[in-house]
Short mmCIF file of C-alpha atoms in Angstrom, two decimals:
data_model
loop_
_atom_site.label_atom_id
_atom_site.label_comp_id
_atom_site.label_asym_id
_atom_site.label_seq_id
_atom_site.Cartn_x
_atom_site.Cartn_y
_atom_site.Cartn_z
CA MET A 24 -13.82 -84.50 84.38
CA THR A 25 -10.97 -83.40 82.40
CA ARG A 26 -10.83 -82.29 78.86
CA GLU A 27 -8.65 -85.22 78.22
CA THR A 28 -10.67 -87.70 79.52
CA ARG A 29 -13.95 -86.62 78.75
CA PRO A 30 -15.68 -89.19 76.35
CA MET A 31 -15.94 -87.60 72.83
CA THR A 32 -19.40 -87.63 71.19
CA ARG A 33 -20.33 -88.44 67.46
CA ARG A 34 -21.50 -84.90 67.14
CA ASP A 35 -17.80 -83.66 68.39
CA PHE A 36 -16.13 -86.00 66.03
CA ILE A 37 -18.32 -85.62 62.93
CA GLY A 38 -18.67 -81.85 63.09
CA ASN A 39 -20.53 -79.12 61.35
CA SER A 40 -18.30 -77.56 59.07
CA GLY A 41 -19.80 -76.81 55.53
CA ALA A 42 -18.62 -78.67 52.45
CA LEU A 43 -14.91 -77.65 51.25
CA GLY A 44 -13.95 -76.91 47.89
CA ALA A 45 -12.85 -79.72 45.60
CA GLY A 46 -9.64 -81.85 46.45
CA VAL A 47 -6.85 -82.79 44.21
CA ALA A 48 -7.37 -86.05 42.63
CA LEU A 49 -5.08 -88.87 41.97
CA ALA A 50 -2.88 -89.53 38.79
CA GLY A 51 -2.59 -92.49 36.63
CA SER A 52 -5.16 -94.64 38.26
CA PRO A 53 -7.85 -96.96 36.51
CA PHE A 54 -10.32 -95.24 39.05
CA GLY A 55 -10.47 -92.19 36.69
CA PHE A 56 -8.54 -89.67 38.59
CA THR A 57 -6.36 -86.86 37.46
CA LEU A 58 -3.70 -85.09 39.11
CA ALA A 59 -2.38 -81.28 38.80
CA ASP A 60 1.46 -82.04 39.18
CA THR A 61 1.03 -83.03 42.93
CA PRO A 62 4.31 -85.27 43.51
CA ARG A 63 2.92 -87.08 46.43
CA LYS A 64 -0.62 -87.87 47.20
CA ARG A 65 -1.89 -86.21 50.60
CA LEU A 66 -3.70 -88.80 52.62
CA ALA A 67 -5.64 -88.61 55.50
CA LEU A 68 -7.08 -91.43 57.56
CA VAL A 69 -10.28 -91.60 59.99
CA GLY A 70 -10.49 -94.65 62.22
CA THR A 71 -7.42 -95.75 63.86
CA GLY A 72 -8.28 -99.06 65.01
CA ILE A 73 -6.27 -102.39 64.32
CA ARG A 74 -7.26 -102.44 60.48
CA GLY A 75 -6.88 -98.57 60.16
CA ILE A 76 -3.08 -98.35 61.44
CA SER A 77 -2.27 -101.43 60.08
CA PHE A 78 -3.03 -101.86 56.43
CA TRP A 79 -3.87 -98.27 55.81
CA GLY A 80 -1.49 -96.60 57.99
CA GLN A 81 1.74 -98.43 58.53
CA PHE A 82 1.52 -100.73 55.03
CA ILE A 83 1.23 -97.64 53.14
CA GLN A 84 4.10 -95.79 55.23
CA LYS A 85 6.56 -98.53 54.64
CA HIS A 86 5.84 -99.38 50.72
CA TYR A 87 4.31 -95.98 49.43
CA SER A 88 5.97 -93.11 51.14
CA ASP A 89 7.53 -92.01 47.90
CA THR A 90 4.20 -91.46 46.41
CA ALA A 91 2.03 -90.83 49.40
CA GLU A 92 2.19 -88.85 52.55
CA PHE A 93 -0.18 -88.78 55.60
CA VAL A 94 -1.33 -85.24 56.56
CA GLY A 95 -4.09 -86.30 58.94
CA LEU A 96 -5.33 -88.95 61.55
CA CYS A 97 -8.86 -88.60 62.81
CA ASP A 98 -10.51 -90.88 65.47
CA ILE A 99 -13.11 -90.54 68.65
CA ASN A 100 -10.34 -91.78 70.77
CA PRO A 101 -7.35 -89.04 71.34
CA GLY A 102 -5.21 -91.96 72.92
CA ARG A 103 -5.42 -94.18 70.14
CA LEU A 104 -4.29 -90.89 67.83
CA VAL A 105 -1.13 -90.97 69.92
CA PHE A 106 -0.04 -94.73 69.70
CA ALA A 107 -1.28 -94.36 65.85
CA LYS A 108 1.20 -92.12 64.91
CA LEU A 109 3.96 -93.99 66.62
CA HIS A 110 2.85 -97.34 65.30
CA ILE A 111 2.50 -96.08 61.64
CA GLY A 112 6.04 -94.21 61.91
CA ILE A 113 4.53 -90.41 61.34
CA PRO A 114 5.23 -88.78 64.53
CA ASP A 115 4.75 -85.58 63.20
CA CYS A 116 1.47 -86.06 61.45
CA PRO A 117 -1.28 -83.89 62.61
CA THR A 118 -4.07 -85.58 64.77
CA PHE A 119 -7.76 -84.64 64.87
CA THR A 120 -11.09 -85.63 66.85
CA ASN A 121 -13.06 -83.82 64.49
CA PHE A 122 -13.57 -85.09 60.97
CA ASP A 123 -14.63 -81.67 59.43
CA GLU A 124 -11.66 -79.81 61.22
CA MET A 125 -9.37 -82.50 59.44
CA LEU A 126 -10.66 -81.83 55.86
CA ALA A 127 -10.66 -78.08 56.40
CA VAL A 128 -6.87 -78.13 58.07
CA ALA A 129 -5.05 -81.25 55.87
CA LYS A 130 -6.80 -80.68 52.76
CA PRO A 131 -6.24 -84.41 51.66
CA ASP A 132 -6.33 -85.80 48.29
CA LEU A 133 -7.64 -88.98 49.69
CA VAL A 134 -9.53 -89.76 52.48
CA MET A 135 -9.57 -93.40 53.73
CA VAL A 136 -12.29 -94.46 55.85
CA ALA A 137 -11.68 -97.27 58.52
CA THR A 138 -14.27 -96.56 61.40
CA VAL A 139 -16.81 -98.73 62.94
CA ASP A 140 -19.22 -99.99 60.01
CA ASN A 141 -22.37 -97.57 60.67
CA THR A 142 -20.35 -94.92 60.39
CA HIS A 143 -18.82 -95.17 57.24
CA ASP A 144 -21.53 -93.26 55.27
CA GLU A 145 -20.86 -90.11 57.27
CA PHE A 146 -17.26 -89.85 56.44
CA ILE A 147 -17.82 -91.00 52.74
CA VAL A 148 -20.75 -88.64 51.86
CA LYS A 149 -18.80 -85.70 53.57
CA ALA A 150 -15.78 -86.30 51.80
CA LEU A 151 -17.53 -86.71 48.39
CA ASN A 152 -19.55 -83.52 48.90
CA ALA A 153 -15.98 -82.01 49.44
CA GLY A 154 -14.83 -82.89 46.06
CA ILE A 155 -12.69 -85.28 47.88
CA ASN A 156 -11.82 -88.63 46.60
CA VAL A 157 -12.24 -91.53 49.20
CA VAL A 158 -11.58 -95.42 49.79
CA THR A 159 -13.43 -97.38 52.29
CA GLU A 160 -13.15 -100.53 53.91
CA LYS A 161 -15.92 -103.06 53.61
CA PRO A 162 -18.69 -103.05 54.10
CA MET A 163 -19.59 -99.75 52.30
CA THR A 164 -22.34 -99.42 54.84
CA THR A 165 -25.02 -100.93 57.00
CA THR A 166 -28.42 -100.12 55.88
CA ALA A 167 -30.27 -99.45 52.66
CA ASP A 168 -30.89 -95.86 53.64
CA LYS A 169 -27.29 -95.25 54.28
CA CYS A 170 -26.59 -97.05 50.91
CA GLN A 171 -28.70 -94.81 49.06
CA SER A 172 -27.22 -91.75 50.58
CA ILE A 173 -23.87 -92.77 49.43
CA VAL A 174 -25.04 -93.57 45.96
CA ASP A 175 -26.70 -90.19 45.57
CA ALA A 176 -23.45 -88.42 46.90
CA ALA A 177 -20.99 -90.50 44.65
CA LYS A 178 -23.22 -89.73 41.48
CA ALA A 179 -23.12 -85.84 42.29
CA SER A 180 -19.67 -85.58 42.96
CA PRO A 181 -16.71 -84.72 41.05
CA ALA A 182 -14.52 -87.11 43.02
CA THR A 183 -14.53 -91.01 42.99
CA LEU A 184 -15.28 -93.58 45.81
CA ILE A 185 -13.06 -96.57 45.73
CA MET A 186 -14.15 -100.27 47.55
CA GLY A 187 -11.45 -101.83 49.46
CA PHE A 188 -12.37 -105.13 48.19
CA ASN A 189 -8.75 -106.66 48.27
CA TYR A 190 -9.73 -110.38 47.83
CA ARG A 191 -10.61 -109.49 44.27
CA TYR A 192 -6.67 -109.03 43.80
CA GLY A 193 -6.02 -112.25 45.97
CA SER A 194 -3.74 -114.80 43.69
CA VAL A 195 -6.15 -117.82 43.75
CA PHE A 196 -9.42 -115.44 43.48
CA THR A 197 -7.75 -113.82 40.39
CA LYS A 198 -6.88 -116.87 38.76
CA LEU A 199 -10.79 -118.26 39.02
CA LYS A 200 -11.79 -115.30 37.43
CA GLU A 201 -9.31 -115.66 34.61
CA MET A 202 -10.59 -119.36 34.17
CA LEU A 203 -14.04 -118.27 34.01
CA SER A 204 -13.47 -115.49 31.66
CA ALA A 205 -11.75 -118.05 29.24
CA GLY A 206 -14.55 -120.01 29.38
CA SER A 207 -13.05 -123.01 30.89
CA ILE A 208 -16.54 -124.60 31.97
CA GLY A 209 -18.68 -122.18 29.69
CA ASP A 210 -21.08 -119.99 31.03
CA VAL A 211 -21.50 -120.11 34.65
CA THR A 212 -25.17 -121.58 35.69
CA SER A 213 -24.68 -121.68 39.61
CA ILE A 214 -22.20 -121.28 42.33
CA ASP A 215 -21.90 -123.39 46.01
CA PHE A 216 -19.62 -121.29 48.39
CA ASN A 217 -19.12 -122.26 51.82
CA TRP A 218 -17.18 -119.94 54.25
CA TYR A 219 -15.68 -121.37 57.42
CA LEU A 220 -14.32 -119.19 60.24
CA ASN A 221 -12.56 -121.22 62.98
CA ASN A 222 -13.30 -120.98 66.79
CA TYR A 223 -10.33 -118.45 66.97
CA HIS A 224 -11.02 -116.00 64.27
CA GLY A 225 -15.06 -116.33 64.65
CA ALA A 226 -15.38 -115.77 68.06
CA SER A 227 -13.25 -112.49 67.84
CA TYR A 228 -15.87 -110.89 66.20
CA PHE A 229 -18.33 -111.59 68.92
CA ARG A 230 -15.79 -110.30 71.52
CA ARG A 231 -15.96 -106.59 69.62
CA TRP A 232 -18.28 -104.27 68.48
CA HIS A 233 -19.30 -106.58 65.16
CA GLY A 234 -21.56 -108.66 67.61
CA ILE A 235 -23.66 -105.45 67.79
CA ARG A 236 -25.97 -105.78 64.79
CA GLU A 237 -26.52 -101.87 64.87
CA LYS A 238 -22.86 -101.12 64.70
CA GLY A 239 -21.77 -103.97 62.03
CA GLY A 240 -24.98 -104.90 60.52
CA THR A 241 -24.31 -108.47 61.34
CA LEU A 242 -21.63 -110.59 59.74
CA LEU A 243 -23.71 -110.90 56.44
CA LEU A 244 -22.02 -107.31 55.85
CA HIS A 245 -18.88 -107.24 57.89
CA LYS A 246 -17.51 -110.30 56.47
CA ALA A 247 -19.63 -111.69 54.01
CA ALA A 248 -19.48 -108.20 52.22
CA HIS A 249 -16.06 -109.63 50.73
CA HIS A 250 -17.54 -112.72 49.73
CA PHE A 251 -20.59 -111.27 47.91
CA ASP A 252 -18.40 -109.04 46.14
CA LEU A 253 -16.52 -111.89 44.88
CA LEU A 254 -19.60 -113.68 43.59
CA ASN A 255 -20.62 -110.26 41.87
CA TRP A 256 -17.28 -110.06 40.13
CA TRP A 257 -16.87 -113.70 39.26
CA ILE A 258 -20.34 -113.70 37.59
CA GLY A 259 -20.33 -110.28 36.26
CA SER A 260 -24.00 -109.39 36.79
CA ASP A 261 -25.91 -108.22 39.64
CA PRO A 262 -28.42 -109.66 42.40
CA VAL A 263 -31.84 -109.27 41.82
CA GLU A 264 -33.53 -111.71 44.45
CA VAL A 265 -32.35 -113.13 48.02
CA HIS A 266 -33.91 -115.56 50.20
CA ALA A 267 -31.66 -116.28 53.85
CA PHE A 268 -31.91 -118.06 56.70
CA GLY A 269 -29.80 -117.51 60.12
CA GLY A 270 -29.55 -117.91 63.63
CA LEU A 271 -27.56 -117.22 66.87
CA GLU A 272 -27.01 -120.80 68.70
CA HIS A 273 -23.46 -120.77 69.58
CA TYR A 274 -22.18 -117.48 71.00
CA GLY A 275 -24.28 -114.61 72.91
CA HIS A 276 -27.05 -115.83 75.42
CA ASN A 277 -26.07 -119.62 74.33
CA ASN A 278 -24.25 -120.21 77.73
CA ALA A 279 -24.75 -120.93 81.21
CA PHE A 280 -22.44 -118.31 82.38
CA ARG A 281 -21.23 -114.94 81.23
CA SER A 282 -19.21 -111.90 82.02
CA ALA A 283 -18.69 -108.28 80.77
CA ARG A 284 -15.12 -109.12 79.48
CA CYS A 285 -12.38 -111.48 79.91
CA THR A 286 -10.41 -109.10 82.02
CA GLY A 287 -11.30 -110.34 85.78
CA CYS A 288 -13.62 -112.79 84.38
CA GLU A 289 -14.29 -115.17 87.82
CA PHE A 290 -14.84 -118.11 85.07
CA LYS A 291 -11.90 -117.93 82.86
CA ASP A 292 -10.57 -121.08 84.19
CA LYS A 293 -13.36 -123.20 82.44
CA CYS A 294 -14.22 -120.96 79.44
CA ALA A 295 -12.82 -122.12 76.11
CA TYR A 296 -12.99 -118.60 74.60
CA TYR A 297 -11.13 -116.82 77.43
CA TRP A 298 -8.68 -114.39 76.07
CA ASP A 299 -6.12 -112.85 78.09
CA ILE A 300 -5.63 -109.43 76.47
CA SER A 301 -2.73 -108.59 78.62
CA GLN A 302 -0.72 -111.16 76.59
CA ASP A 303 -1.25 -109.15 73.18
CA GLN A 304 0.77 -106.06 73.34
CA MET A 305 -0.59 -104.37 70.39
CA ALA A 306 -4.27 -104.92 71.94
CA MET A 307 -3.35 -103.23 75.22
CA ASN A 308 -1.46 -100.29 73.47
CA LEU A 309 -4.47 -99.52 70.98
CA TYR A 310 -7.27 -100.49 73.05
CA LYS A 311 -7.15 -101.45 76.72
CA ASN A 312 -4.88 -98.48 77.84
CA ASN A 313 -7.34 -95.82 75.78
CA GLU A 314 -10.70 -97.46 76.75
CA HIS A 315 -11.26 -94.68 79.52
CA TYR A 316 -11.57 -92.18 76.38
CA ASP A 317 -14.66 -93.74 74.90
CA GLY A 318 -15.69 -96.91 77.10
CA TYR A 319 -14.85 -99.46 74.14
CA ILE A 320 -13.88 -102.67 75.51
CA ARG A 321 -11.75 -104.74 73.22
CA ASP A 322 -12.08 -108.14 75.23
CA GLY A 323 -15.62 -108.63 75.49
CA CYS A 324 -17.40 -111.71 76.71
CA VAL A 325 -18.60 -113.82 73.68
CA TRP A 326 -21.21 -114.69 75.62
CA ARG A 327 -22.66 -111.16 76.29
CA ASN A 328 -26.57 -111.16 76.24
CA GLU A 329 -26.26 -107.66 74.14
CA ILE A 330 -24.94 -109.79 71.04
CA ASP A 331 -27.76 -109.74 68.19
CA ILE A 332 -26.01 -110.86 65.42
CA PHE A 333 -26.06 -114.17 63.71
CA ASP A 334 -23.49 -116.85 63.98
CA LYS A 335 -24.70 -119.15 61.40
CA MET A 336 -26.29 -118.08 57.85
CA ALA A 337 -27.28 -119.45 54.75
CA VAL A 338 -28.10 -117.55 51.89
CA GLN A 339 -29.80 -118.00 48.17
CA ILE A 340 -29.12 -115.54 45.47
CA LYS A 341 -30.35 -115.14 42.26
CA TYR A 342 -28.83 -113.26 39.75
CA ALA A 343 -30.04 -111.05 37.00
CA ASN A 344 -28.32 -113.25 34.03
CA ASN A 345 -30.14 -116.06 35.93
CA VAL A 346 -26.93 -117.48 37.86
CA GLN A 347 -28.11 -119.17 41.35
CA VAL A 348 -25.77 -119.08 44.34
CA ALA A 349 -25.80 -121.25 47.57
CA TYR A 350 -23.78 -119.28 50.15
CA SER A 351 -23.09 -120.09 53.92
CA LEU A 352 -21.11 -118.58 56.72
CA THR A 353 -20.23 -120.47 59.75
CA THR A 354 -18.36 -118.84 62.71
CA TYR A 355 -17.74 -121.61 65.00
CA SER A 356 -16.07 -124.16 62.63
CA PRO A 357 -12.81 -126.22 64.12
CA TYR A 358 -11.10 -125.12 60.74
CA GLU A 359 -10.66 -121.70 59.05
CA GLY A 360 -11.11 -122.26 55.29
CA PHE A 361 -13.44 -122.57 52.33
CA ARG A 362 -15.20 -124.76 49.64
CA LEU A 363 -16.07 -123.23 46.17
CA ALA A 364 -17.77 -124.85 43.30
CA PHE A 365 -18.67 -123.68 39.74
CA ASN A 366 -21.29 -125.14 37.74
CA GLY A 367 -21.51 -124.42 33.93
CA ARG A 368 -23.19 -125.31 30.90
CA LYS A 369 -19.72 -127.28 29.69
CA GLY A 370 -18.59 -128.72 33.22
CA ARG A 371 -17.59 -128.02 36.85
CA MET A 372 -14.80 -126.26 38.44
CA GLU A 373 -13.86 -126.33 42.02
CA THR A 374 -11.39 -125.42 44.74
CA TRP A 375 -10.93 -125.11 48.50
CA GLU A 376 -8.77 -123.91 51.23
CA GLY A 377 -7.85 -125.06 54.99
CA VAL A 378 -10.11 -128.12 55.31
CA PRO A 379 -7.95 -130.41 57.24
CA SER A 380 -9.41 -133.93 55.54
CA LEU A 381 -7.99 -132.72 52.43
CA MET A 382 -4.69 -131.28 53.23
CA GLU A 383 -1.44 -133.39 54.04
CA GLU A 384 -0.23 -131.01 56.96
CA GLN A 385 -2.75 -129.39 58.97
CA GLU A 386 -2.06 -125.50 59.72
CA ASP A 387 -2.23 -124.01 63.39
CA GLN A 388 -5.75 -122.73 63.73
CA ALA A 389 -5.05 -120.20 66.54
CA GLU A 390 -2.33 -118.50 64.24
CA LEU A 391 -4.24 -118.38 61.28
CA HIS A 392 -5.83 -115.09 61.65
CA ALA A 393 -2.85 -113.30 62.30
CA LYS A 394 -1.62 -114.37 59.04
CA GLU A 395 -4.45 -112.96 57.14
CA MET A 396 -4.19 -109.47 59.09
CA THR A 397 -0.51 -109.49 58.47
CA HIS A 398 2.12 -109.45 55.50
CA THR A 399 4.42 -112.15 57.28
CA SER A 400 3.52 -115.88 57.40
CA HIS A 401 2.88 -116.94 61.21
CA ALA A 402 1.52 -120.39 60.52
CA LYS A 403 3.57 -123.54 61.00
CA ALA A 404 2.45 -125.37 58.35
CA GLU A 405 2.18 -123.85 54.50
CA LEU A 406 0.47 -125.17 51.59
CA SER A 407 2.63 -125.09 48.20
CA TYR A 408 -0.38 -124.74 46.17
CA HIS A 409 -3.93 -124.17 45.73
CA GLU A 410 -5.90 -126.99 43.88
CA ILE A 411 -8.13 -126.04 41.31
CA ILE A 412 -10.15 -128.94 39.74
CA THR A 413 -12.05 -128.48 36.43
CA GLN A 414 -13.95 -131.50 34.84
CA PRO A 415 -15.77 -131.27 31.47
CA ASN A 416 -19.15 -133.01 31.23
CA PHE A 417 -18.73 -136.37 29.75
CA GLY A 418 -14.73 -135.73 30.32
CA GLU A 419 -11.98 -136.63 32.92
CA PHE A 420 -10.97 -134.04 35.58
CA THR A 421 -7.90 -132.00 35.27
CA ARG A 422 -5.87 -130.87 38.54
CA ILE A 423 -4.18 -127.38 38.32
CA LYS A 424 -1.69 -126.32 41.11
CA HIS A 425 -1.80 -122.83 41.45
CA PRO A 426 0.95 -121.34 43.69
CA TYR A 427 -0.23 -120.94 47.11
CA VAL A 428 -0.43 -117.24 48.53
CA ARG A 429 -2.01 -116.45 52.07
CA LYS A 430 -0.49 -113.57 53.68
CA GLY A 431 -1.72 -110.20 52.85
CA HIS A 432 -5.14 -111.56 51.96
CA TRP A 433 -3.88 -114.10 49.18
CA GLY A 434 -1.39 -111.48 48.10
CA GLY A 435 -3.87 -108.85 47.05
CA ASP A 436 -3.02 -106.30 49.39
CA HIS A 437 0.37 -104.94 47.77
CA ILE A 438 -1.62 -105.19 44.28
CA ILE A 439 -5.00 -103.11 45.13
CA MET A 440 -2.47 -100.46 46.93
CA ASP A 441 -0.32 -100.71 43.93
CA GLU A 442 -3.63 -99.76 41.70
CA ILE A 443 -4.92 -97.06 44.16
CA LEU A 444 -1.61 -95.48 44.88
CA ARG A 445 0.73 -96.00 41.81
CA GLY A 446 -1.91 -96.34 38.91
CA LYS A 447 -0.44 -99.62 38.15
CA VAL A 448 -2.86 -102.04 36.88
CA ALA A 449 -1.99 -105.86 37.55
CA ASN A 450 -4.93 -107.44 35.69
CA PRO A 451 -6.26 -105.39 32.82
CA GLY A 452 -9.46 -106.70 31.45
CA LEU A 453 -10.61 -107.96 34.70
CA HIS A 454 -12.47 -105.11 36.24
CA GLN A 455 -10.84 -105.63 39.59
CA GLY A 456 -11.03 -101.77 40.57
CA ALA A 457 -14.20 -101.51 42.61
CA ASN A 458 -16.65 -98.45 42.43
CA TYR A 459 -19.62 -97.22 44.70
CA ARG A 460 -21.89 -99.35 42.68
CA ASP A 461 -19.97 -102.46 43.53
CA GLY A 462 -20.04 -101.63 47.04
CA ALA A 463 -23.53 -101.13 46.96
CA MET A 464 -24.42 -104.29 45.40
CA ALA A 465 -22.24 -106.14 47.89
CA VAL A 466 -23.99 -104.59 50.78
CA LEU A 467 -27.59 -104.73 49.58
CA ILE A 468 -26.75 -108.87 49.35
CA GLY A 469 -26.21 -109.00 53.17
CA ILE A 470 -28.74 -106.03 53.77
CA ALA A 471 -31.37 -108.43 51.91
CA ALA A 472 -30.23 -111.16 53.51
CA ARG A 473 -30.82 -109.65 56.79
CA LYS A 474 -34.34 -108.54 55.92
CA SER A 475 -35.08 -111.76 54.61
CA ILE A 476 -34.27 -113.57 57.78
CA ASP A 477 -36.26 -111.14 59.82
CA GLU A 478 -39.53 -111.05 57.70
CA ASP A 479 -38.91 -114.59 56.59
CA ARG A 480 -39.39 -113.85 53.21
CA ALA A 481 -37.41 -113.54 49.75
CA ILE A 482 -36.19 -110.09 49.17
CA HIS A 483 -35.98 -108.24 45.98
CA ILE A 484 -32.59 -106.05 45.59
CA ASP A 485 -34.61 -103.35 43.62
CA GLU A 486 -36.95 -102.91 46.68
CA LEU A 487 -33.88 -101.35 48.78
CA THR A 488 -32.47 -98.63 46.96
CA GLY A 489 -32.91 -96.83 43.38
CA LEU A 490 -30.18 -98.72 41.87
CA THR A 491 -31.39 -101.13 39.22
CA PRO A 492 -29.82 -104.42 38.82
CA GLN A 493 -27.91 -104.99 35.38
CA LYS A 494 -27.79 -108.16 33.64
CA GLU A 495 -24.18 -107.88 32.27
CA LYS A 496 -22.15 -105.16 34.49
CA TRP A 497 -19.56 -104.60 31.62
CA ALA A 498 -21.33 -104.90 28.77
CA GLY A 499 -19.91 -102.54 26.03
#
């Protein structure tokens, strides 16, 4: 076996280097950074999958090259590194298959973590211990022990950990926060939040590593961390107790036939979930052409017996300020969208997205995921507004037509990146910038929900880590 084709091990990738000297921090940032006259931030990316090379790669290079420059790319797969440089548009950027070597050689100001979820903690902790600022993809991590190690590192480090919670910056979600903060329905008492993944988007998680609990922590973490963070942010308090139910009743073992992958599958003519990876040039360039390096199969069968995550989830959450939440996540809905309602002491506020029965024109479900993950609109139908309805107790309802934005995660991608890389705060006072504690509270709901399902009992948040839930997050 040649050196080029020998599978890289985790030990090779993480390396054994000691802690480095403190890195230079960022200027003008709401996250508390200071910068010693550095004209451009030195960025290093670990994890060159599709999310890494698109949002944390090409998007930054296209829109922020005046204030940031890439000084290192790191991945366990050398083939993906070659493609990543070309796709991002940084052909001369140094590449590494060893994370410690990248820190030592590239000397970044900011490390961006976009690896498999269960490895986030390794890179976050190493960078923080080296005094280097970090921004990580959600979820922050996948277990309570790993969460505690990140919390400990963040508290001890002079550097800062930023959570990439771009949903907080989405136009409609920001509007809801503004209305709640203005007291439009009085103090919130309860929330109903239902999220639907369609048969295209939902199935994509079960084709990939996300379908394995050990790697992604279940979708209660990989996907729902976004939703739990929104809830924490809207409510302005910490969760204290979680009781959940879930099951695997659609994907995985729930089918009469299966294969290892879609490529070469003998059942492709009768499988509604068959996906021809050869028709997706990006997936071919990034994954299929490089699978011989690390063995990662991008077009895995959604019926694989190894799938061990939930495909339906219902979660009850109680907060320190006594707000209660009923949340659900469905992964095989005929349509993509959500329903959301806030009940307050003075009335009710609700909104929705993507529910066909409420729309004048239906969207193309096969293209919705592409619209979410890119920054150009691909759907044939486009709404003109989000409908937000408020109704006071003993009064008539009011319908607000908020301008509809869907591409770039409801328009949030540009706003969060402006805040991180330019220090521009779009909405002062809304506390949109998320730190390690916000990341912890989001994943702790998911970890507690998973534990609740496994053990058939309610889980108290304070039994998971040393963090104590706060009644008011921004008091004083």
